[in-house]
Amino acid sequence: DQQVKQNSPSLSVQEGRISILNCDYTNSMFDYFLWYKKYPAEGPTFLISISSIKDKNEDGRFTVFLNKSAKHLSLHIVPSQPGDSAVYFCAASESGGSYIPTFGRGTSLIVHP
Amino acid sequence: DTGVSQDPRHKITKRGQNVTFRCDPISEHNRLYWYRQTLGQGPEFLTYFQNEAQLEKSRLLSDRFSAERPKGSFSTLEIQRTEQGDSAMYLCASSLADSPLHFGNGTRLTVT
């Protein structure tokens, strides 16, 4: 049973436009959420995180929104750049536990020039 | 900060053979994690160390798998009697306390 779901395997966006990647979770104990980015032949790299005490966190072109009642989070990239083309993983963990993140299956983002 | 280092990058082995992978975490990180990733899936948790103590193991970690972290530094993951279903990317990550995980580039295992 997948506790973190990324229902869109892929997303294609024009350079300069907004990319919106979505993630849903089922475990109500999750209270810390992360996004990772992965290029081919490399390991995932941390991008941005959000704690459940917030509903928004921003870092440059990247913003993560959290809707706790819907158990939904999204990553917005504005403006999208060709270098953003990668696989994006959503992850969630329980801060009161061992902080072991559970990952979704990922969404492959392609940004066209 | 030289990052998390994993060795080898690729390993091809025949079914039934034993393999061992090594992970060198970021030096000041006290936590070390092993994940496995197969095609079309996200990383799946295998096991976790805090310093030298192995604190959690996933149900995915069958008794053919063993992990160690002697002296709380590098870690090894051994798979005995490999099966074709063990073919995957094995990812190591480290972190300091509750900070986000830093991943290595993984060891790709192919069992023929």
PDB file of C-alpha atoms in Angstrom:
ATOM      1  CA  ASP A   1       0.000   0.000   0.000  1.00  0.00           C
ATOM      2  CA  GLN A   2       1.582   3.225  -1.165  1.00  0.00           C
ATOM      3  CA  GLN A   3       1.576   5.851   1.565  1.00  0.00           C
ATOM      4  CA  VAL A   4       2.968   8.566  -0.723  1.00  0.00           C
ATOM      5  CA  LYS A   5       1.450   8.843  -4.175  1.00  0.00           C
ATOM      6  CA  GLN A   6       2.544  10.781  -7.207  1.00  0.00           C
ATOM      7  CA  ASN A   7      -0.151  10.018  -9.727  1.00  0.00           C
ATOM      8  CA  SER A   8       1.410  11.770 -12.715  1.00  0.00           C
ATOM      9  CA  PRO A   9       4.373   9.786 -14.072  1.00  0.00           C
ATOM     10  CA  SER A  10       5.349  12.648 -16.371  1.00  0.00           C
ATOM     11  CA  LEU A  11       4.787  16.341 -17.026  1.00  0.00           C
ATOM     12  CA  SER A  12       5.797  18.454 -20.020  1.00  0.00           C
ATOM     13  CA  VAL A  13       6.055  22.243 -19.708  1.00  0.00           C
ATOM     14  CA  GLN A  14       7.256  25.111 -21.880  1.00  0.00           C
ATOM     15  CA  GLU A  15      10.276  27.087 -20.688  1.00  0.00           C
ATOM     16  CA  GLY A  16       9.221  30.138 -18.683  1.00  0.00           C
ATOM     17  CA  ARG A  17       5.870  28.691 -17.670  1.00  0.00           C
ATOM     18  CA  ILE A  18       4.871  27.238 -14.294  1.00  0.00           C
ATOM     19  CA  SER A  19       5.447  23.582 -13.452  1.00  0.00           C
ATOM     20  CA  ILE A  20       3.127  22.088 -10.829  1.00  0.00           C
ATOM     21  CA  LEU A  21       3.960  18.677  -9.411  1.00  0.00           C
ATOM     22  CA  ASN A  22       1.457  17.015  -7.118  1.00  0.00           C
ATOM     23  CA  CYS A  23       1.724  14.538  -4.264  1.00  0.00           C
ATOM     24  CA  ASP A  24      -0.834  12.865  -2.002  1.00  0.00           C
ATOM     25  CA  TYR A  25      -0.250  10.942   1.207  1.00  0.00           C
ATOM     26  CA  THR A  26      -2.392   8.621   3.272  1.00  0.00           C
ATOM     27  CA  ASN A  27      -0.573   8.358   6.608  1.00  0.00           C
ATOM     28  CA  SER A  28      -1.912  11.046   8.954  1.00  0.00           C
ATOM     29  CA  MET A  29       1.189  10.656  11.143  1.00  0.00           C
ATOM     30  CA  PHE A  30       3.364  12.255   8.448  1.00  0.00           C
ATOM     31  CA  ASP A  31       4.246  15.802   9.445  1.00  0.00           C
ATOM     32  CA  TYR A  32       7.414  16.594   7.516  1.00  0.00           C
ATOM     33  CA  PHE A  33       7.532  16.636   3.728  1.00  0.00           C
ATOM     34  CA  LEU A  34      10.369  16.923   1.259  1.00  0.00           C
ATOM     35  CA  TRP A  35      10.942  17.181  -2.464  1.00  0.00           C
ATOM     36  CA  TYR A  36      13.974  15.647  -4.107  1.00  0.00           C
ATOM     37  CA  LYS A  37      15.233  16.059  -7.651  1.00  0.00           C
ATOM     38  CA  LYS A  38      17.057  13.317  -9.546  1.00  0.00           C
ATOM     39  CA  TYR A  39      19.096  13.493 -12.735  1.00  0.00           C
ATOM     40  CA  PRO A  40      19.988  10.281 -14.627  1.00  0.00           C
ATOM     41  CA  ALA A  41      22.922   8.331 -13.155  1.00  0.00           C
ATOM     42  CA  GLU A  42      22.888  10.466 -10.012  1.00  0.00           C
ATOM     43  CA  GLY A  43      21.343  10.056  -6.596  1.00  0.00           C
ATOM     44  CA  PRO A  44      18.382  12.199  -5.497  1.00  0.00           C
ATOM     45  CA  THR A  45      19.279  15.668  -4.240  1.00  0.00           C
ATOM     46  CA  PHE A  46      17.257  17.564  -1.660  1.00  0.00           C
ATOM     47  CA  LEU A  47      15.288  20.497  -3.045  1.00  0.00           C
ATOM     48  CA  ILE A  48      12.882  21.911  -0.479  1.00  0.00           C
ATOM     49  CA  SER A  49      10.928  20.819   2.594  1.00  0.00           C
ATOM     50  CA  ILE A  50       7.915  21.852   4.636  1.00  0.00           C
ATOM     51  CA  SER A  51       6.757  21.102   8.147  1.00  0.00           C
ATOM     52  CA  SER A  52       3.086  20.516   8.890  1.00  0.00           C
ATOM     53  CA  ILE A  53       2.966  23.673  11.008  1.00  0.00           C
ATOM     54  CA  LYS A  54       3.240  25.658   7.760  1.00  0.00           C
ATOM     55  CA  ASP A  55       1.185  25.646   4.596  1.00  0.00           C
ATOM     56  CA  LYS A  56       3.768  27.226   2.317  1.00  0.00           C
ATOM     57  CA  ASN A  57       7.540  27.335   1.982  1.00  0.00           C
ATOM     58  CA  GLU A  58       9.412  29.228  -0.689  1.00  0.00           C
ATOM     59  CA  ASP A  59      13.004  29.052  -1.922  1.00  0.00           C
ATOM     60  CA  GLY A  60      13.759  31.068  -5.020  1.00  0.00           C
ATOM     61  CA  ARG A  61      11.834  29.635  -7.972  1.00  0.00           C
ATOM     62  CA  PHE A  62      10.550  26.712  -5.889  1.00  0.00           C
ATOM     63  CA  THR A  63       7.483  26.835  -3.637  1.00  0.00           C
ATOM     64  CA  VAL A  64       5.899  23.940  -1.799  1.00  0.00           C
ATOM     65  CA  PHE A  65       2.268  24.135  -0.670  1.00  0.00           C
ATOM     66  CA  LEU A  66       0.769  21.828   1.947  1.00  0.00           C
ATOM     67  CA  ASN A  67      -2.952  21.146   2.420  1.00  0.00           C
ATOM     68  CA  LYS A  68      -3.140  18.992   5.545  1.00  0.00           C
ATOM     69  CA  SER A  69      -6.889  18.446   5.463  1.00  0.00           C
ATOM     70  CA  ALA A  70      -6.625  17.073   1.924  1.00  0.00           C
ATOM     71  CA  LYS A  71      -3.332  15.279   2.644  1.00  0.00           C
ATOM     72  CA  HIS A  72      -1.950  16.916  -0.456  1.00  0.00           C
ATOM     73  CA  LEU A  73       1.164  18.855  -1.313  1.00  0.00           C
ATOM     74  CA  SER A  74       2.420  20.424  -4.480  1.00  0.00           C
ATOM     75  CA  LEU A  75       5.686  21.814  -5.804  1.00  0.00           C
ATOM     76  CA  HIS A  76       5.545  24.917  -7.998  1.00  0.00           C
ATOM     77  CA  ILE A  77       8.485  25.901 -10.179  1.00  0.00           C
ATOM     78  CA  VAL A  78       8.290  29.396 -11.632  1.00  0.00           C
ATOM     79  CA  PRO A  79       9.646  30.124 -14.171  1.00  0.00           C
ATOM     80  CA  SER A  80      10.547  26.648 -15.410  1.00  0.00           C
ATOM     81  CA  GLN A  81      13.949  26.224 -17.058  1.00  0.00           C
ATOM     82  CA  PRO A  82      15.306  23.408 -19.280  1.00  0.00           C
ATOM     83  CA  GLY A  83      17.789  22.537 -16.497  1.00  0.00           C
ATOM     84  CA  ASP A  84      14.829  21.680 -14.281  1.00  0.00           C
ATOM     85  CA  SER A  85      14.176  18.623 -16.446  1.00  0.00           C
ATOM     86  CA  ALA A  86      14.570  15.710 -14.019  1.00  0.00           C
ATOM     87  CA  VAL A  87      12.576  13.231 -11.963  1.00  0.00           C
ATOM     88  CA  TYR A  88      11.004  14.796  -8.865  1.00  0.00           C
ATOM     89  CA  PHE A  89      10.275  12.682  -5.809  1.00  0.00           C
ATOM     90  CA  CYS A  90       7.923  13.617  -3.016  1.00  0.00           C
ATOM     91  CA  ALA A  91       8.804  12.180   0.406  1.00  0.00           C
ATOM     92  CA  ALA A  92       7.165  12.234   3.828  1.00  0.00           C
ATOM     93  CA  SER A  93       8.226  11.334   7.346  1.00  0.00           C
ATOM     94  CA  GLU A  94       7.162  11.453  11.002  1.00  0.00           C
ATOM     95  CA  SER A  95       9.186  13.984  12.967  1.00  0.00           C
ATOM     96  CA  GLY A  96       8.486  12.232  16.238  1.00  0.00           C
ATOM     97  CA  GLY A  97       9.922   8.980  14.952  1.00  0.00           C
ATOM     98  CA  SER A  98      13.153   8.163  13.169  1.00  0.00           C
ATOM     99  CA  TYR A  99      12.641  10.691  10.357  1.00  0.00           C
ATOM    100  CA  ILE A 100      12.890   7.928   7.762  1.00  0.00           C
ATOM    101  CA  PRO A 101      11.361   9.363   4.577  1.00  0.00           C
ATOM    102  CA  THR A 102       8.859   7.357   2.542  1.00  0.00           C
ATOM    103  CA  PHE A 103       9.099   8.222  -1.152  1.00  0.00           C
ATOM    104  CA  GLY A 104       6.586   8.429  -3.978  1.00  0.00           C
ATOM    105  CA  ARG A 105       7.265   6.932  -7.407  1.00  0.00           C
ATOM    106  CA  GLY A 106       8.344  10.217  -8.898  1.00  0.00           C
ATOM    107  CA  THR A 107       7.227  12.528 -11.693  1.00  0.00           C
ATOM    108  CA  SER A 108       9.438  13.053 -14.720  1.00  0.00           C
ATOM    109  CA  LEU A 109       9.441  16.747 -15.649  1.00  0.00           C
ATOM    110  CA  ILE A 110      10.490  17.825 -19.126  1.00  0.00           C
ATOM    111  CA  VAL A 111      10.898  21.551 -19.748  1.00  0.00           C
ATOM    112  CA  HIS A 112      10.970  22.388 -23.453  1.00  0.00           C
ATOM    113  CA  PRO A 113      13.013  25.387 -24.675  1.00  0.00           C
TER     114      PRO A 113
ATOM    115  CA  ASP B   1      32.094  18.137   2.212  1.00  0.00           C
ATOM    116  CA  THR B   2      32.901  15.479  -0.368  1.00  0.00           C
ATOM    117  CA  GLY B   3      29.401  14.044  -0.380  1.00  0.00           C
ATOM    118  CA  VAL B   4      28.245  10.462   0.078  1.00  0.00           C
ATOM    119  CA  SER B   5      30.422   8.004  -1.805  1.00  0.00           C
ATOM    120  CA  GLN B   6      29.320   4.550  -2.953  1.00  0.00           C
ATOM    121  CA  ASP B   7      31.441   1.764  -4.377  1.00  0.00           C
ATOM    122  CA  PRO B   8      31.203   0.112  -6.846  1.00  0.00           C
ATOM    123  CA  ARG B   9      28.994   2.145  -9.215  1.00  0.00           C
ATOM    124  CA  HIS B  10      28.019  -0.965 -11.124  1.00  0.00           C
ATOM    125  CA  LYS B  11      28.073  -4.658 -10.248  1.00  0.00           C
ATOM    126  CA  ILE B  12      27.126  -7.550 -12.501  1.00  0.00           C
ATOM    127  CA  THR B  13      26.919 -10.919 -10.800  1.00  0.00           C
ATOM    128  CA  LYS B  14      25.544 -14.363 -11.468  1.00  0.00           C
ATOM    129  CA  ARG B  15      22.570 -15.677  -9.582  1.00  0.00           C
ATOM    130  CA  GLY B  16      23.618 -17.366  -6.359  1.00  0.00           C
ATOM    131  CA  GLN B  17      26.764 -15.295  -5.829  1.00  0.00           C
ATOM    132  CA  ASN B  18      27.326 -12.982  -2.864  1.00  0.00           C
ATOM    133  CA  VAL B  19      27.916  -9.258  -3.340  1.00  0.00           C
ATOM    134  CA  THR B  20      28.994  -6.487  -0.993  1.00  0.00           C
ATOM    135  CA  PHE B  21      28.557  -2.745  -1.456  1.00  0.00           C
ATOM    136  CA  ARG B  22      30.279   0.023   0.457  1.00  0.00           C
ATOM    137  CA  CYS B  23      29.041   3.467   1.469  1.00  0.00           C
ATOM    138  CA  ASP B  24      31.117   6.296   2.897  1.00  0.00           C
ATOM    139  CA  PRO B  25      28.818   8.940   4.380  1.00  0.00           C
ATOM    140  CA  ILE B  26      29.517  12.622   4.882  1.00  0.00           C
ATOM    141  CA  SER B  27      32.004  12.568   7.737  1.00  0.00           C
ATOM    142  CA  GLU B  28      30.066  14.450  10.410  1.00  0.00           C
ATOM    143  CA  HIS B  29      26.752  12.696   9.688  1.00  0.00           C
ATOM    144  CA  ASN B  30      25.656  10.305  12.434  1.00  0.00           C
ATOM    145  CA  ARG B  31      22.779   8.722  10.509  1.00  0.00           C
ATOM    146  CA  LEU B  32      23.136   6.370   7.554  1.00  0.00           C
ATOM    147  CA  TYR B  33      20.377   4.868   5.427  1.00  0.00           C
ATOM    148  CA  TRP B  34      20.154   2.220   2.718  1.00  0.00           C
ATOM    149  CA  TYR B  35      17.417   2.391   0.099  1.00  0.00           C
ATOM    150  CA  ARG B  36      16.682   0.336  -3.003  1.00  0.00           C
ATOM    151  CA  GLN B  37      15.210   1.703  -6.215  1.00  0.00           C
ATOM    152  CA  THR B  38      13.814  -0.312  -9.100  1.00  0.00           C
ATOM    153  CA  LEU B  39      12.617   0.955 -12.479  1.00  0.00           C
ATOM    154  CA  GLY B  40       9.557   3.169 -12.221  1.00  0.00           C
ATOM    155  CA  GLN B  41       9.609   3.206  -8.428  1.00  0.00           C
ATOM    156  CA  GLY B  42      10.814   5.650  -5.851  1.00  0.00           C
ATOM    157  CA  PRO B  43      13.533   4.777  -3.341  1.00  0.00           C
ATOM    158  CA  GLU B  44      12.336   2.084  -0.890  1.00  0.00           C
ATOM    159  CA  PHE B  45      13.727   2.050   2.639  1.00  0.00           C
ATOM    160  CA  LEU B  46      15.873  -0.937   3.622  1.00  0.00           C
ATOM    161  CA  THR B  47      17.665  -0.087   6.858  1.00  0.00           C
ATOM    162  CA  TYR B  48      18.935   2.768   9.027  1.00  0.00           C
ATOM    163  CA  PHE B  49      21.862   3.277  11.409  1.00  0.00           C
ATOM    164  CA  GLN B  50      22.416   5.886  14.057  1.00  0.00           C
ATOM    165  CA  ASN B  51      26.146   5.842  14.648  1.00  0.00           C
ATOM    166  CA  GLU B  52      27.018   2.103  14.758  1.00  0.00           C
ATOM    167  CA  ALA B  53      23.584   0.924  15.923  1.00  0.00           C
ATOM    168  CA  GLN B  54      21.200  -0.511  13.330  1.00  0.00           C
ATOM    169  CA  LEU B  55      17.902   0.899  14.572  1.00  0.00           C
ATOM    170  CA  GLU B  56      15.394  -0.104  11.912  1.00  0.00           C
ATOM    171  CA  LYS B  57      15.061  -2.696   9.196  1.00  0.00           C
ATOM    172  CA  SER B  58      12.374  -2.883   6.536  1.00  0.00           C
ATOM    173  CA  ARG B  59      10.401  -6.031   5.777  1.00  0.00           C
ATOM    174  CA  LEU B  60      12.092  -5.771   2.353  1.00  0.00           C
ATOM    175  CA  LEU B  61      15.366  -6.723   4.036  1.00  0.00           C
ATOM    176  CA  SER B  62      15.212 -10.507   3.835  1.00  0.00           C
ATOM    177  CA  ASP B  63      17.606 -12.690   5.804  1.00  0.00           C
ATOM    178  CA  ARG B  64      19.865 -12.808   2.716  1.00  0.00           C
ATOM    179  CA  PHE B  65      20.625  -9.125   3.296  1.00  0.00           C
ATOM    180  CA  SER B  66      22.903  -7.852   6.041  1.00  0.00           C
ATOM    181  CA  ALA B  67      24.198  -4.385   6.736  1.00  0.00           C
ATOM    182  CA  GLU B  68      26.898  -3.190   9.077  1.00  0.00           C
ATOM    183  CA  ARG B  69      28.348   0.112  10.161  1.00  0.00           C
ATOM    184  CA  PRO B  70      31.405  -0.647  12.262  1.00  0.00           C
ATOM    185  CA  LYS B  71      32.625   2.249  14.400  1.00  0.00           C
ATOM    186  CA  GLY B  72      29.823   4.442  13.063  1.00  0.00           C
ATOM    187  CA  SER B  73      31.732   5.404   9.930  1.00  0.00           C
ATOM    188  CA  PHE B  74      31.397   3.624   6.572  1.00  0.00           C
ATOM    189  CA  SER B  75      28.729   0.984   5.992  1.00  0.00           C
ATOM    190  CA  THR B  76      28.528  -2.221   3.981  1.00  0.00           C
ATOM    191  CA  LEU B  77      25.480  -3.938   2.540  1.00  0.00           C
ATOM    192  CA  GLU B  78      25.895  -7.630   1.701  1.00  0.00           C
ATOM    193  CA  ILE B  79      23.478  -9.720  -0.317  1.00  0.00           C
ATOM    194  CA  GLN B  80      23.971 -13.461  -0.109  1.00  0.00           C
ATOM    195  CA  ARG B  81      22.802 -15.952  -2.737  1.00  0.00           C
ATOM    196  CA  THR B  82      21.662 -13.198  -5.092  1.00  0.00           C
ATOM    197  CA  GLU B  83      18.442 -13.617  -7.054  1.00  0.00           C
ATOM    198  CA  GLN B  84      17.334 -11.887 -10.253  1.00  0.00           C
ATOM    199  CA  GLY B  85      14.787  -9.934  -8.220  1.00  0.00           C
ATOM    200  CA  ASP B  86      17.661  -8.288  -6.355  1.00  0.00           C
ATOM    201  CA  SER B  87      18.586  -6.356  -9.513  1.00  0.00           C
ATOM    202  CA  ALA B  88      18.128  -2.705  -8.583  1.00  0.00           C
ATOM    203  CA  MET B  89      19.891   0.540  -7.742  1.00  0.00           C
ATOM    204  CA  TYR B  90      21.086   0.487  -4.118  1.00  0.00           C
ATOM    205  CA  LEU B  91      21.231   3.977  -2.668  1.00  0.00           C
ATOM    206  CA  CYS B  92      23.018   5.070   0.478  1.00  0.00           C
ATOM    207  CA  ALA B  93      22.206   8.325   2.246  1.00  0.00           C
ATOM    208  CA  SER B  94      23.426  10.092   5.349  1.00  0.00           C
ATOM    209  CA  SER B  95      22.157  12.904   7.531  1.00  0.00           C
ATOM    210  CA  LEU B  96      22.924  14.854  10.645  1.00  0.00           C
ATOM    211  CA  ALA B  97      20.196  14.500  13.272  1.00  0.00           C
ATOM    212  CA  ASP B  98      16.842  15.377  11.662  1.00  0.00           C
ATOM    213  CA  SER B  99      18.180  17.176   8.593  1.00  0.00           C
ATOM    214  CA  PRO B 100      17.290  16.080   5.033  1.00  0.00           C
ATOM    215  CA  LEU B 101      19.086  13.045   3.637  1.00  0.00           C
ATOM    216  CA  HIS B 102      22.079  13.414   1.324  1.00  0.00           C
ATOM    217  CA  PHE B 103      22.222  10.575  -1.192  1.00  0.00           C
ATOM    218  CA  GLY B 104      25.139   8.983  -2.972  1.00  0.00           C
ATOM    219  CA  ASN B 105      24.996   8.130  -6.669  1.00  0.00           C
ATOM    220  CA  GLY B 106      24.126   4.520  -5.951  1.00  0.00           C
ATOM    221  CA  THR B 107      25.379   1.059  -6.891  1.00  0.00           C
ATOM    222  CA  ARG B 108      23.541  -0.526  -9.801  1.00  0.00           C
ATOM    223  CA  LEU B 109      23.302  -4.299  -9.321  1.00  0.00           C
ATOM    224  CA  THR B 110      22.485  -6.614 -12.215  1.00  0.00           C
ATOM    225  CA  VAL B 111      21.946 -10.283 -11.414  1.00  0.00           C
ATOM    226  CA  THR B 112      22.147 -12.540 -14.466  1.00  0.00           C
TER     227      THR B 112
END
